[in-house]
CSV table of N, CA and C in Angstrom, one decimal:
chain,number,residue,atom,x,y,z
A,156,VAL,N,198.9,-27.7,22.5
A,156,VAL,CA,197.7,-26.7,22.4
A,156,VAL,C,196.5,-27.7,22.6
A,157,GLN,N,195.8,-27.1,23.3
A,157,GLN,CA,194.3,-27.6,23.6
A,157,GLN,C,193.2,-26.9,22.8
A,158,LEU,N,192.2,-27.6,22.4
A,158,LEU,CA,191.2,-27.0,21.8
A,158,LEU,C,189.9,-27.4,22.4
A,159,ASN,N,188.9,-26.6,22.1
A,159,ASN,CA,187.8,-26.3,22.9
A,159,ASN,C,186.7,-27.3,22.1
A,160,HIS,N,185.9,-28.0,23.2
A,160,HIS,CA,185.2,-29.0,22.9
A,160,HIS,C,183.5,-28.7,23.3
A,161,THR,N,183.4,-27.8,23.8
A,161,THR,CA,182.3,-27.2,24.8
A,161,THR,C,182.5,-27.6,26.2
A,162,TYR,N,181.5,-27.2,26.9
A,162,TYR,CA,181.6,-27.3,28.6
A,162,TYR,C,181.2,-28.6,29.1
A,163,ASN,N,179.9,-28.8,28.4
A,163,ASN,CA,178.9,-30.1,28.5
A,163,ASN,C,179.0,-31.0,27.3
A,164,HIS,N,179.6,-30.8,26.7
A,164,HIS,CA,179.8,-31.8,25.1
A,164,HIS,C,178.4,-32.0,24.3
A,165,VAL,N,177.7,-30.5,24.4
A,165,VAL,CA,176.5,-30.4,23.5
A,165,VAL,C,176.5,-30.3,22.2
A,166,ASN,N,175.6,-30.7,21.4
A,166,ASN,CA,175.4,-30.5,19.9
A,166,ASN,C,174.9,-29.2,19.7
A,167,MET,N,176.2,-28.3,19.1
A,167,MET,CA,175.6,-27.0,19.3
A,167,MET,C,174.7,-26.6,18.3
A,168,SER,N,174.5,-27.5,17.1
A,168,SER,CA,173.3,-27.0,16.2
A,168,SER,C,172.1,-27.3,16.8
A,169,GLN,N,171.7,-27.6,17.9
A,169,GLN,CA,170.5,-27.9,18.5
A,169,GLN,C,170.5,-26.8,19.9
A,170,MET,N,171.6,-26.0,19.9
A,170,MET,CA,171.3,-25.4,21.1
A,170,MET,C,171.2,-23.7,20.4
A,171,SER,N,170.8,-22.8,21.4
A,171,SER,CA,170.4,-21.2,21.1
A,171,SER,C,172.2,-20.7,20.7
A,172,ASP,N,172.0,-19.5,20.0
A,172,ASP,CA,173.3,-18.7,20.0
A,172,ASP,C,174.0,-18.4,21.4
A,173,ALA,N,173.1,-18.1,22.4
A,173,ALA,CA,173.3,-17.7,24.0
A,173,ALA,C,173.8,-19.1,24.4
A,174,GLY,N,173.3,-19.9,24.4
A,174,GLY,CA,173.4,-21.2,24.9
A,174,GLY,C,175.2,-21.5,24.5
A,175,ASN,N,175.2,-21.6,23.2
A,175,ASN,CA,176.5,-21.9,22.6
A,175,ASN,C,177.5,-21.0,23.0
A,176,ARG,N,177.5,-19.9,23.5
A,176,ARG,CA,178.3,-18.9,23.7
A,176,ARG,C,178.6,-19.3,25.0
A,177,GLU,N,177.8,-19.8,25.9
A,177,GLU,CA,178.3,-20.0,27.3
A,177,GLU,C,178.9,-21.3,27.5
A,178,GLU,N,178.5,-22.3,26.7
A,178,GLU,CA,179.4,-23.5,26.3
A,178,GLU,C,181.0,-23.2,26.2
A,179,VAL,N,181.0,-22.3,25.2
A,179,VAL,CA,182.1,-22.4,24.6
A,179,VAL,C,183.3,-21.4,25.8
A,180,LEU,N,182.4,-20.2,26.2
A,180,LEU,CA,183.2,-19.6,27.2
A,180,LEU,C,183.3,-20.3,28.5
A,181,SER,N,182.4,-20.9,29.2
A,181,SER,CA,182.6,-21.8,30.3
A,181,SER,C,183.5,-22.8,30.3
A,182,ASN,N,184.1,-23.2,29.0
A,182,ASN,CA,185.1,-24.3,28.8
A,182,ASN,C,186.6,-23.6,28.7
A,183,GLU,N,186.6,-22.6,28.0
A,183,GLU,CA,187.6,-21.6,27.9
A,183,GLU,C,188.2,-21.2,29.1
A,184,GLU,N,187.0,-20.8,30.3
A,184,GLU,CA,187.4,-20.1,31.3
A,184,GLU,C,188.0,-21.4,32.3
A,185,LEU,N,187.3,-22.6,32.1
A,185,LEU,CA,187.9,-23.6,33.0
A,185,LEU,C,189.4,-23.8,32.8
A,186,PHE,N,189.8,-23.8,31.3
A,186,PHE,CA,191.2,-23.9,30.9
A,186,PHE,C,191.8,-22.7,31.6
A,187,ALA,N,191.5,-21.5,31.6
A,187,ALA,CA,192.3,-20.6,32.1
A,187,ALA,C,192.4,-20.7,33.8
A,188,ALA,N,191.1,-21.0,34.2
A,188,ALA,CA,191.2,-21.5,35.8
A,188,ALA,C,192.4,-22.5,36.1
A,189,ILE,N,192.6,-23.4,35.2
A,189,ILE,CA,193.4,-24.8,35.8
A,189,ILE,C,194.9,-24.4,35.4
A,190,GLY,N,195.2,-23.2,34.7
A,190,GLY,CA,196.5,-22.7,34.4
A,190,GLY,C,196.9,-23.1,33.0
A,191,ALA,N,196.2,-23.2,32.2
A,191,ALA,CA,196.1,-23.6,30.7
A,191,ALA,C,195.4,-22.7,29.7
A,192,PRO,N,195.6,-21.6,29.8
A,192,PRO,CA,194.8,-20.7,29.1
A,192,PRO,C,195.0,-21.0,27.5
A,193,MET,N,193.9,-21.0,26.8
A,193,MET,CA,193.8,-21.1,25.4
A,193,MET,C,194.9,-20.0,24.4
A,194,THR,N,195.6,-20.9,24.1
A,194,THR,CA,196.6,-19.8,23.1
A,194,THR,C,196.2,-19.8,21.6
A,195,PHE,N,195.2,-21.0,21.2
A,195,PHE,CA,194.8,-20.9,19.8
A,195,PHE,C,193.3,-21.3,19.9
A,196,LYS,N,192.2,-20.4,19.7
A,196,LYS,CA,191.0,-20.7,19.8
A,196,LYS,C,190.5,-21.5,18.6
A,197,GLY,N,190.5,-23.0,18.7
A,197,GLY,CA,190.3,-23.8,18.0
A,197,GLY,C,189.2,-24.6,18.5
A,198,ILE,N,188.0,-25.1,17.8
A,198,ILE,CA,186.8,-26.0,18.2
A,198,ILE,C,186.6,-27.0,17.5
A,199,ARG,N,186.2,-28.2,17.9
A,199,ARG,CA,185.8,-28.9,17.2
A,199,ARG,C,184.2,-29.5,17.8
A,200,PRO,N,183.1,-29.0,17.1
A,200,PRO,CA,182.2,-29.0,18.0
A,200,PRO,C,181.8,-30.6,18.0
A,201,PRO,N,181.1,-30.9,19.2
A,201,PRO,CA,181.0,-32.4,19.5
A,201,PRO,C,180.0,-32.8,18.6
A,202,PHE,N,180.2,-34.2,18.1
A,202,PHE,CA,178.8,-34.6,17.5
A,202,PHE,C,178.9,-34.1,15.9
A,203,GLY,N,179.6,-33.5,15.5
A,203,GLY,CA,179.8,-32.5,14.4
A,203,GLY,C,179.2,-31.6,14.0
A,204,GLY,N,178.3,-31.2,15.3
A,204,GLY,CA,177.0,-30.2,15.6
A,204,GLY,C,177.6,-29.1,15.0
A,205,SER,N,177.3,-28.6,13.9
A,205,SER,CA,177.6,-27.1,13.2
A,205,SER,C,176.8,-27.0,12.1
A,206,ASN,N,176.4,-26.0,11.7
A,206,ASN,CA,175.6,-25.3,10.9
A,206,ASN,C,176.1,-23.8,10.8
A,207,PRO,N,175.5,-23.1,9.6
A,207,PRO,CA,176.1,-21.9,9.0
A,207,PRO,C,175.6,-20.9,10.7
A,208,ARG,N,174.6,-21.1,10.9
A,208,ARG,CA,174.5,-20.2,12.3
A,208,ARG,C,175.6,-20.5,13.1
A,209,VAL,N,175.9,-21.6,13.5
A,209,VAL,CA,176.9,-22.0,14.5
A,209,VAL,C,178.6,-21.4,14.3
A,210,GLN,N,178.4,-21.7,12.9
A,210,GLN,CA,179.8,-21.2,12.4
A,210,GLN,C,180.1,-19.8,12.4
A,211,ALA,N,179.0,-19.0,12.1
A,211,ALA,CA,178.7,-17.5,12.2
A,211,ALA,C,179.3,-17.2,13.5
A,212,LEU,N,178.6,-18.0,14.8
A,212,LEU,CA,179.0,-17.4,15.8
A,212,LEU,C,180.3,-17.5,16.2
A,213,LEU,N,180.5,-19.3,15.9
A,213,LEU,CA,182.2,-19.4,16.4
A,213,LEU,C,183.1,-18.2,15.8
A,214,ASP,N,183.0,-17.9,14.4
A,214,ASP,CA,183.5,-17.0,13.6
A,214,ASP,C,183.7,-15.7,14.5
A,215,SER,N,182.4,-15.1,15.0
A,215,SER,CA,182.5,-13.9,15.9
A,215,SER,C,183.0,-14.2,17.1
A,216,MET,N,183.4,-15.1,17.6
A,216,MET,CA,183.8,-15.5,18.7
A,216,MET,C,185.3,-15.6,18.9
A,217,GLY,N,185.9,-15.4,17.4
A,217,GLY,CA,187.6,-15.8,16.9
A,217,GLY,C,187.8,-17.1,16.8
A,218,TYR,N,186.6,-18.0,17.1
A,218,TYR,CA,187.1,-19.3,16.8
A,218,TYR,C,187.4,-19.8,15.2
A,219,THR,N,188.4,-20.7,15.3
A,219,THR,CA,188.5,-21.5,13.9
A,219,THR,C,188.0,-23.1,14.2
A,220,TYR,N,186.9,-23.3,13.6
A,220,TYR,CA,186.1,-24.8,13.8
A,220,TYR,C,186.6,-26.0,12.9
A,221,PHE,N,186.6,-27.0,13.4
A,221,PHE,CA,187.2,-27.8,12.3
A,221,PHE,C,186.1,-28.9,12.0
A,222,LEU,N,185.5,-29.5,11.0
A,222,LEU,CA,184.4,-30.2,10.8
A,222,LEU,C,185.1,-31.1,9.7
A,223,ASP,N,185.9,-31.1,9.0
A,223,ASP,CA,186.4,-32.5,8.3
A,223,ASP,C,187.4,-33.1,9.1
A,224,ARG,N,187.3,-34.8,9.4
A,224,ARG,CA,187.8,-35.5,10.1
A,224,ARG,C,187.7,-37.1,9.7
A,225,ILE,N,188.8,-37.7,9.9
A,225,ILE,CA,188.5,-39.2,9.9
A,225,ILE,C,188.4,-39.5,11.5
A,226,GLY,N,187.0,-40.4,11.7
A,226,GLY,CA,186.5,-40.6,12.9
A,226,GLY,C,186.4,-42.5,12.6
A,227,THR,N,186.2,-42.8,13.8
A,227,THR,CA,186.4,-44.4,13.6
A,227,THR,C,185.3,-45.1,14.9
A,228,ASP,N,184.7,-44.2,15.6
A,228,ASP,CA,183.9,-44.6,16.7
A,228,ASP,C,184.8,-45.3,17.8
A,229,ASP,N,186.1,-44.6,17.9
A,229,ASP,CA,186.9,-45.6,19.0
A,229,ASP,C,186.7,-45.1,20.2
A,230,TRP,N,185.9,-44.6,20.5
A,230,TRP,CA,185.3,-44.5,21.9
A,230,TRP,C,184.5,-45.4,22.4
A,231,ILE,N,184.2,-46.1,21.6
A,231,ILE,CA,183.2,-47.7,22.1
A,231,ILE,C,184.0,-48.6,22.6
A,232,PRO,N,183.8,-48.8,23.8
A,232,PRO,CA,184.9,-49.7,24.6
A,232,PRO,C,185.3,-50.9,23.6
A,233,GLU,N,184.4,-51.6,23.0
A,233,GLU,CA,184.4,-52.7,22.3
A,233,GLU,C,185.5,-52.8,20.9
A,234,ARG,N,185.6,-51.6,20.4
A,234,ARG,CA,187.0,-51.4,19.1
A,234,ARG,C,188.2,-51.7,19.4
A,235,THR,N,188.5,-52.4,18.8
A,235,THR,CA,189.9,-53.1,19.0
A,235,THR,C,191.0,-52.2,18.3
A,236,ALA,N,192.1,-52.3,18.7
A,236,ALA,CA,193.2,-51.3,18.0
A,236,ALA,C,193.3,-52.0,16.3
A,237,ALA,N,193.2,-52.9,16.3
A,237,ALA,CA,193.2,-53.5,14.7
A,237,ALA,C,192.0,-52.9,14.1
A,238,GLU,N,190.8,-52.7,14.6
A,238,GLU,CA,189.3,-52.0,14.1
A,238,GLU,C,189.8,-50.6,13.9
A,239,ILE,N,190.4,-49.8,14.5
A,239,ILE,CA,190.4,-48.5,14.9
A,239,ILE,C,191.7,-48.1,13.6
A,240,ARG,N,192.7,-48.9,13.8
A,240,ARG,CA,193.8,-48.6,12.8
A,240,ARG,C,193.3,-48.5,11.4
A,241,GLU,N,192.8,-50.0,10.9
A,241,GLU,CA,192.1,-50.0,9.8
A,241,GLU,C,191.2,-49.0,9.3
A,242,ALA,N,190.3,-48.7,10.1
A,242,ALA,CA,189.4,-47.8,9.8
A,242,ALA,C,190.4,-46.3,9.7
A,243,ILE,N,191.2,-45.9,10.0
A,243,ILE,CA,191.9,-44.8,9.8
A,243,ILE,C,192.5,-44.7,8.7
A,244,LEU,N,193.3,-45.9,8.8
A,244,LEU,CA,194.3,-45.9,7.4
A,244,LEU,C,193.4,-45.9,5.9
A,245,GLU,N,192.2,-46.5,6.2
A,245,GLU,CA,191.4,-46.7,4.8
A,245,GLU,C,191.0,-45.3,4.4
A,246,GLN,N,190.8,-44.3,5.3
A,246,GLN,CA,190.5,-43.0,5.1
A,246,GLN,C,191.3,-42.0,5.0
A,247,LEU,N,192.6,-42.4,5.2
A,247,LEU,CA,193.9,-41.5,5.3
A,247,LEU,C,194.0,-41.0,3.9
A,248,GLU,N,194.1,-39.9,4.0
A,248,GLU,CA,194.4,-38.8,2.7
A,248,GLU,C,195.1,-37.3,2.9
A,249,PRO,N,195.7,-37.0,2.1
A,249,PRO,CA,196.7,-35.6,2.4
A,249,PRO,C,195.1,-34.6,2.8
A,250,GLY,N,195.7,-33.8,3.9
A,250,GLY,CA,194.9,-32.7,4.8
A,250,GLY,C,194.1,-33.3,6.0
A,251,ALA,N,193.9,-34.3,5.9
A,251,ALA,CA,192.9,-34.9,6.9
A,251,ALA,C,193.3,-34.7,8.2
A,252,ILE,N,192.0,-34.6,9.2
A,252,ILE,CA,192.4,-34.4,10.5
A,252,ILE,C,191.5,-35.7,11.0
A,253,VAL,N,192.5,-36.2,11.8
A,253,VAL,CA,192.4,-37.6,12.7
A,253,VAL,C,191.4,-37.3,14.2
A,254,ALA,N,190.4,-37.6,14.0
A,254,ALA,CA,189.9,-37.4,15.7
A,254,ALA,C,189.9,-38.8,16.3
A,255,LEU,N,190.5,-38.8,17.5
A,255,LEU,CA,190.5,-40.0,18.3
A,255,LEU,C,190.3,-39.4,19.8
A,256,HIS,N,190.1,-40.6,20.4
A,256,HIS,CA,189.5,-40.4,22.0
A,256,HIS,C,190.3,-41.3,22.8
A,257,ASP,N,191.1,-40.9,23.9
A,257,ASP,CA,191.6,-41.7,25.0
A,257,ASP,C,191.0,-42.3,25.9
A,258,GLY,N,189.8,-41.6,25.8
A,258,GLY,CA,188.7,-42.3,27.0
A,258,GLY,C,189.0,-42.1,28.4
A,259,PRO,N,187.7,-42.1,29.0
A,259,PRO,CA,187.9,-41.7,30.6
A,259,PRO,C,188.8,-42.9,31.2
A,260,GLY,N,189.7,-42.4,32.2
A,260,GLY,CA,190.3,-43.3,33.0
A,260,GLY,C,189.8,-44.4,33.9
A,261,ASP,N,188.5,-44.3,33.9
A,261,ASP,CA,188.1,-45.6,34.7
A,261,ASP,C,187.0,-46.4,33.7
A,262,THR,N,187.3,-46.5,32.6
A,262,THR,CA,186.5,-47.1,31.8
A,262,THR,C,187.7,-47.8,30.6
A,263,SER,N,187.1,-48.7,30.2
A,263,SER,CA,188.1,-49.4,29.1
A,263,SER,C,187.9,-48.7,27.5
A,264,ALA,N,187.0,-47.8,27.6
A,264,ALA,CA,187.1,-47.1,26.3
A,264,ALA,C,188.4,-46.4,26.2
A,265,GLY,N,188.7,-46.3,25.1
A,265,GLY,CA,190.3,-45.6,24.8
A,265,GLY,C,191.2,-46.8,24.8
A,266,ALA,N,191.4,-47.8,25.3
A,266,ALA,CA,192.4,-49.0,25.1
A,266,ALA,C,192.8,-49.0,23.8
A,267,GLY,N,191.9,-49.5,23.1
A,267,GLY,CA,192.0,-49.9,21.7
A,267,GLY,C,192.9,-48.6,21.0
A,268,THR,N,192.3,-47.4,21.2
A,268,THR,CA,193.2,-46.2,20.6
A,268,THR,C,194.3,-46.2,20.8
A,269,VAL,N,194.8,-46.4,22.2
A,269,VAL,CA,196.3,-46.1,22.6
A,269,VAL,C,196.9,-47.1,22.0
A,270,ALA,N,196.2,-48.3,21.7
A,270,ALA,CA,197.2,-49.6,21.3
A,270,ALA,C,197.6,-49.5,19.9
A,271,ALA,N,196.4,-48.7,18.8
A,271,ALA,CA,196.6,-48.4,17.7
A,271,ALA,C,197.4,-47.3,17.4
A,272,LEU,N,197.7,-46.3,18.3
A,272,LEU,CA,198.2,-44.9,17.6
A,272,LEU,C,199.5,-45.2,17.1
A,273,GLY,N,200.9,-45.6,17.7
A,273,GLY,CA,201.7,-46.1,17.4
A,273,GLY,C,202.1,-46.7,16.0
A,274,GLN,N,200.8,-47.6,15.8
A,274,GLN,CA,200.6,-48.6,14.7
A,274,GLN,C,200.0,-47.3,13.4
A,275,ILE,N,199.4,-46.6,13.9
A,275,ILE,CA,199.0,-45.9,12.8
A,275,ILE,C,199.8,-44.6,12.4
A,276,ILE,N,200.6,-44.4,13.4
A,276,ILE,CA,201.6,-43.0,13.0
A,276,ILE,C,202.7,-44.0,12.1
A,277,ASP,N,203.2,-45.0,12.6
A,277,ASP,CA,204.2,-45.9,11.9
A,277,ASP,C,203.7,-46.1,10.4
A,278,GLU,N,202.5,-46.6,10.0
A,278,GLU,CA,202.0,-46.9,8.9
A,278,GLU,C,201.7,-45.8,7.9
A,279,ALA,N,201.4,-44.5,8.6
A,279,ALA,CA,201.1,-43.1,8.0
A,279,ALA,C,202.6,-42.5,7.3
A,280,ARG,N,203.5,-42.7,8.0
A,280,ARG,CA,204.9,-42.2,7.9
A,280,ARG,C,205.5,-43.2,6.8
A,281,GLY,N,205.0,-44.4,6.8
A,281,GLY,CA,205.4,-45.2,6.0
A,281,GLY,C,205.0,-45.1,4.4
A,282,ARG,N,203.8,-44.4,4.8
A,282,ARG,CA,202.8,-44.3,3.3
A,282,ARG,C,203.4,-43.0,2.7
A,283,GLY,N,204.3,-42.3,3.6
A,283,GLY,CA,204.8,-41.1,3.0
A,283,GLY,C,204.4,-39.7,3.7
A,284,TYR,N,203.2,-40.0,4.5
A,284,TYR,CA,202.6,-38.8,5.2
A,284,TYR,C,203.2,-38.2,6.1
A,285,CYS,N,203.1,-37.1,6.3
A,285,CYS,CA,203.6,-36.2,8.0
A,285,CYS,C,202.6,-35.8,8.3
A,286,PHE,N,202.8,-35.2,9.3
A,286,PHE,CA,201.8,-34.8,10.4
A,286,PHE,C,202.2,-33.2,10.5
A,287,GLY,N,201.0,-32.3,10.8
A,287,GLY,CA,201.2,-31.2,10.8
A,287,GLY,C,200.1,-30.4,11.7
A,288,VAL,N,199.9,-29.1,11.7
A,288,VAL,CA,199.4,-28.5,12.8
A,288,VAL,C,198.1,-27.8,11.9
A,289,VAL,N,196.7,-27.4,12.6
A,289,VAL,CA,196.1,-26.7,11.7
A,289,VAL,C,196.0,-25.1,12.0
A,290,ASP,N,196.0,-24.6,11.2
A,290,ASP,CA,196.1,-22.8,11.1
A,290,ASP,C,194.8,-22.2,11.4
A,291,HIS,N,194.8,-20.8,11.4
A,291,HIS,CA,193.5,-20.2,11.7
A,291,HIS,C,192.3,-20.2,10.7
A,292,THR,N,192.6,-20.8,9.7
A,292,THR,CA,191.7,-21.1,8.6
A,292,THR,C,191.1,-22.3,8.8
A,293,GLY,N,191.9,-23.4,9.5
A,293,GLY,CA,191.0,-24.9,9.7
A,293,GLY,C,192.0,-25.4,8.4
A,294,GLU,N,192.6,-25.2,7.9
A,294,GLU,CA,193.7,-26.2,7.0
A,294,GLU,C,194.9,-26.7,7.7
A,295,VAL,N,195.3,-28.0,7.2
A,295,VAL,CA,196.4,-28.6,7.7
A,295,VAL,C,197.5,-28.1,7.3
A,296,ILE,N,198.6,-27.9,7.8
A,296,ILE,CA,199.9,-27.4,7.3
A,296,ILE,C,200.9,-28.3,7.7
A,297,ALA,N,201.3,-29.1,6.9
A,297,ALA,CA,202.2,-30.2,7.0
A,297,ALA,C,204.0,-29.6,7.5
A,298,SER,N,203.9,-30.4,8.4
A,298,SER,CA,205.5,-30.3,9.0
A,298,SER,C,206.2,-31.3,8.3
A,299,ARG,N,207.4,-31.0,8.1
A,299,ARG,CA,208.3,-31.7,7.3
A,299,ARG,C,209.4,-32.6,8.0
A,300,TYR,N,208.7,-33.0,9.2
A,300,TYR,CA,209.6,-33.7,10.0
A,300,TYR,C,210.1,-34.8,9.7
A,301,VAL,N,211.1,-35.5,9.5
A,301,VAL,CA,211.7,-36.6,8.9
A,301,VAL,C,212.0,-37.4,10.1
A,302,SER,N,211.3,-38.7,10.3
A,302,SER,CA,211.8,-39.8,11.2
A,302,SER,C,213.0,-40.4,11.4
A,303,SER,N,213.5,-40.5,12.5
A,303,SER,CA,215.0,-41.1,12.6
A,303,SER,C,214.6,-42.7,12.4
A,304,GLY,N,213.5,-43.3,12.2
A,304,GLY,CA,213.4,-44.6,11.9
A,304,GLY,C,213.5,-45.5,13.1
A,305,ARG,N,213.8,-44.7,14.2
A,305,ARG,CA,213.7,-45.3,15.7
A,305,ARG,C,212.1,-45.8,16.3
A,306,PRO,N,211.8,-46.7,16.5
A,306,PRO,CA,210.5,-46.9,17.2
A,306,PRO,C,210.0,-45.9,18.5
A,307,ILE,N,209.1,-45.7,18.2
A,307,ILE,CA,208.4,-44.7,19.3
A,307,ILE,C,208.3,-45.5,20.8
A,308,PRO,N,209.3,-44.7,21.7
A,308,PRO,CA,209.7,-45.4,23.0
A,308,PRO,C,208.4,-45.6,23.4
A,309,GLN,N,208.4,-46.5,24.5
A,309,GLN,CA,207.3,-46.9,25.7
A,309,GLN,C,207.4,-46.0,26.6
A,310,ILE,N,206.0,-45.6,27.1
A,310,ILE,CA,205.8,-44.7,28.1
A,310,ILE,C,206.2,-45.6,29.3
A,311,THR,N,206.9,-44.8,30.2
A,311,THR,CA,207.4,-45.3,31.6
A,311,THR,C,206.7,-44.4,32.9
A,312,ASN,N,206.1,-43.3,32.5
A,312,ASN,CA,205.5,-42.9,33.8
A,312,ASN,C,204.3,-42.1,33.3
A,313,PRO,N,203.2,-42.5,32.8
A,313,PRO,CA,202.0,-41.9,32.2
A,313,PRO,C,201.6,-40.9,33.1
A,314,VAL,N,200.9,-39.9,32.9
A,314,VAL,CA,200.3,-38.9,33.3
A,314,VAL,C,198.7,-39.3,33.5
A,315,PRO,N,198.3,-39.4,34.8
A,315,PRO,CA,197.0,-40.0,34.7
A,315,PRO,C,195.9,-39.1,34.3
A,316,TYR,N,195.0,-39.7,33.9
A,316,TYR,CA,193.8,-38.9,33.0
A,316,TYR,C,192.8,-39.0,34.3
A,317,HIS,N,192.0,-37.9,34.5
A,317,HIS,CA,191.3,-37.8,35.2
A,317,HIS,C,190.2,-37.2,34.7
A,318,ALA,N,188.8,-38.1,34.8
A,318,ALA,CA,187.8,-37.9,34.1
A,318,ALA,C,187.3,-36.8,34.7
A,319,LEU,N,186.5,-35.6,34.3
A,319,LEU,CA,185.8,-34.4,34.8
A,319,LEU,C,184.5,-34.5,34.2
A,320,VAL,N,183.5,-34.6,35.0
A,320,VAL,CA,182.1,-34.7,34.6
A,320,VAL,C,181.2,-33.3,34.8
A,321,PHE,N,180.8,-32.5,34.0
A,321,PHE,CA,180.1,-31.4,34.2
A,321,PHE,C,178.7,-31.3,34.0
A,322,GLY,N,177.9,-30.8,34.7
A,322,GLY,CA,176.5,-30.7,34.1
A,322,GLY,C,175.6,-31.6,34.7
A,323,THR,N,174.5,-32.1,34.6
A,323,THR,CA,173.3,-33.2,35.1
A,323,THR,C,173.6,-34.4,34.3
């Protein structure tokens, strides 16, 4: 499931309703054009850019917005896997939504996140956490997946990440 994050990664609280509507719909149209229509209208406003006006607009467009999350500044290339892992694990709590970035393919941003992800999952499961999905109200619904105990397999043929840049 893909989520909307606006077309040009704008701070929605600094935009007009018309501008925000265009950002959201342009991104939605892009997903449809590449053969991945949005089956769930979820959005995390970039930079946490949301206020009651933005939330009302998103509601009127049928979107569920996600504002509460655990973030680590993992998009900064210098962040190590250990720093990212520890920042997330220190903030972990039931119902948390964790925000991670894998970074554009042509930079080192995201390497720490990719290296930390398996460790974060293993440690969270070791602490008794399970993972889930977000419903139409923005609440996390737990999945009761039970681990096999086997390690997460290594990726042998990753799909390349192609960075897309829009706007000016």
